[in-house]
Phi, psi and omega in degrees: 000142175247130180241133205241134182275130202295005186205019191068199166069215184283143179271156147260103191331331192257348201268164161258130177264167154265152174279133169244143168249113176262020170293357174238021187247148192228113193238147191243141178216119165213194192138175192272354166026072175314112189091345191281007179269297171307321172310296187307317181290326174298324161304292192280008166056042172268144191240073156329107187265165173111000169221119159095353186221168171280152161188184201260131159302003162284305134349305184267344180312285175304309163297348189274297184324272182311331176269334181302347174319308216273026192263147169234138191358316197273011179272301181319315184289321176313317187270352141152021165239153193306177174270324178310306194290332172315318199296281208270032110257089216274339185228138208253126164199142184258141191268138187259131156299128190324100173290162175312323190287322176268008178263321190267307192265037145315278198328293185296276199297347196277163193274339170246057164319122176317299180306307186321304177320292174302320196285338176260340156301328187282302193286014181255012125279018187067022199245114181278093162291139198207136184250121168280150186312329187291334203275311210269286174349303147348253169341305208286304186306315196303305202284016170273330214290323176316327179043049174243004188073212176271018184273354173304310195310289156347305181272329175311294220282333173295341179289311198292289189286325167320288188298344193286289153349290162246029150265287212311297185285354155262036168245010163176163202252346216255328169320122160245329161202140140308108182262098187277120179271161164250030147310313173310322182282320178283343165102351171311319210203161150311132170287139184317085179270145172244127181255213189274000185234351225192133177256152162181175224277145188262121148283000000 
């Protein structure tokens, strides 16, 4: 059983709780537990690569992968949770990092895709917005390189679009559609505007 305060925030002595009984709730606890590859590689006397040397961030990607397979409790306790809490986490299991094919249809396919998302902001200016394959493939790399997962994602594109979001449907009414390319995304070149006559580059 759990008690829980009828309004959140902080328990008190005097407040009254609700009972909740969570023998039938199924709680998942995850995050990116930054650093637990070394405890582990330290346990198992592994010479991880990719900490302390230059290497192709794929090499270490894959060696971070494999040893979290071998992780066990007494890791969980090294980086720094109580045992009590360890306890009532009876299944340990480590998650592969998002490849770049799945950071791309992250982007595309979900029904609140982010590109969707930006493409339904535009279109409440009348700006049919559009991503070349290069451009979205792009976005997938930076925000592979980044290793935040698919909060990467985000952040490329908020980099990206913010100015774009209020230069565009105010500079001219004529605007019909947008292209991001993937100069744009690398920062080489302008996203395409096409007005009613004529396509170049958005200044």
């Amino acid at each position: 059983m759990a008690n829980i305060p009828p309004k959140g925030g902080r328990k008190h002595p005097s407040q009254e709780m609700i009972p909740i009984d969570t023998s039938n709730i199924l709680f998942i606890c995850g995050g990116a537990f930054d650093g637990l590859e070394k405890i582990i590689s330290q346990r198992t006397n592994e010479k991880q690569l990719g900490f302390g040397g230059e290497i192709s961030s794929n090499v270490s990607k894959r060696s971070s992968a494999e040893l979290l397979k071998k992780l066990e409790p007494d890791d969980l306790r090294s980086y720094g949770f109580i045992p009590e809490f360890i306890g009532r986490l009876p299944v340990l299991v480590a998650l592969e990092s998002l490849s770049e094919d799945a950071l791309v249809r992250i982007l595309k396919e979900p029904k609140n895709a982010p590109l969707k998302q930006y493409k339904k902001l535009f279109a409440l200016e009348d700006i049919d917005l559009e991503f070349t394959d290069d451009a979205v493939r792009t976005i997938a790399e930076r925000a592979a390189k980044l290793n935040t997962g698919a909060r990467g994602l985000r952040t490329i594109l908020e980099r990206l679009m913010l100015d774009l979001q209020y230069e565009i449907p105010n500079k001219s009414s004529n605007v019909a559609s947008l292209t991001v390319t993937k100069g744009a995304v690398e920062g080489t070149e302008k996203p395409l505007v096409e007005t009613g006559d004529m396509a170049h580059g958005a200044e």
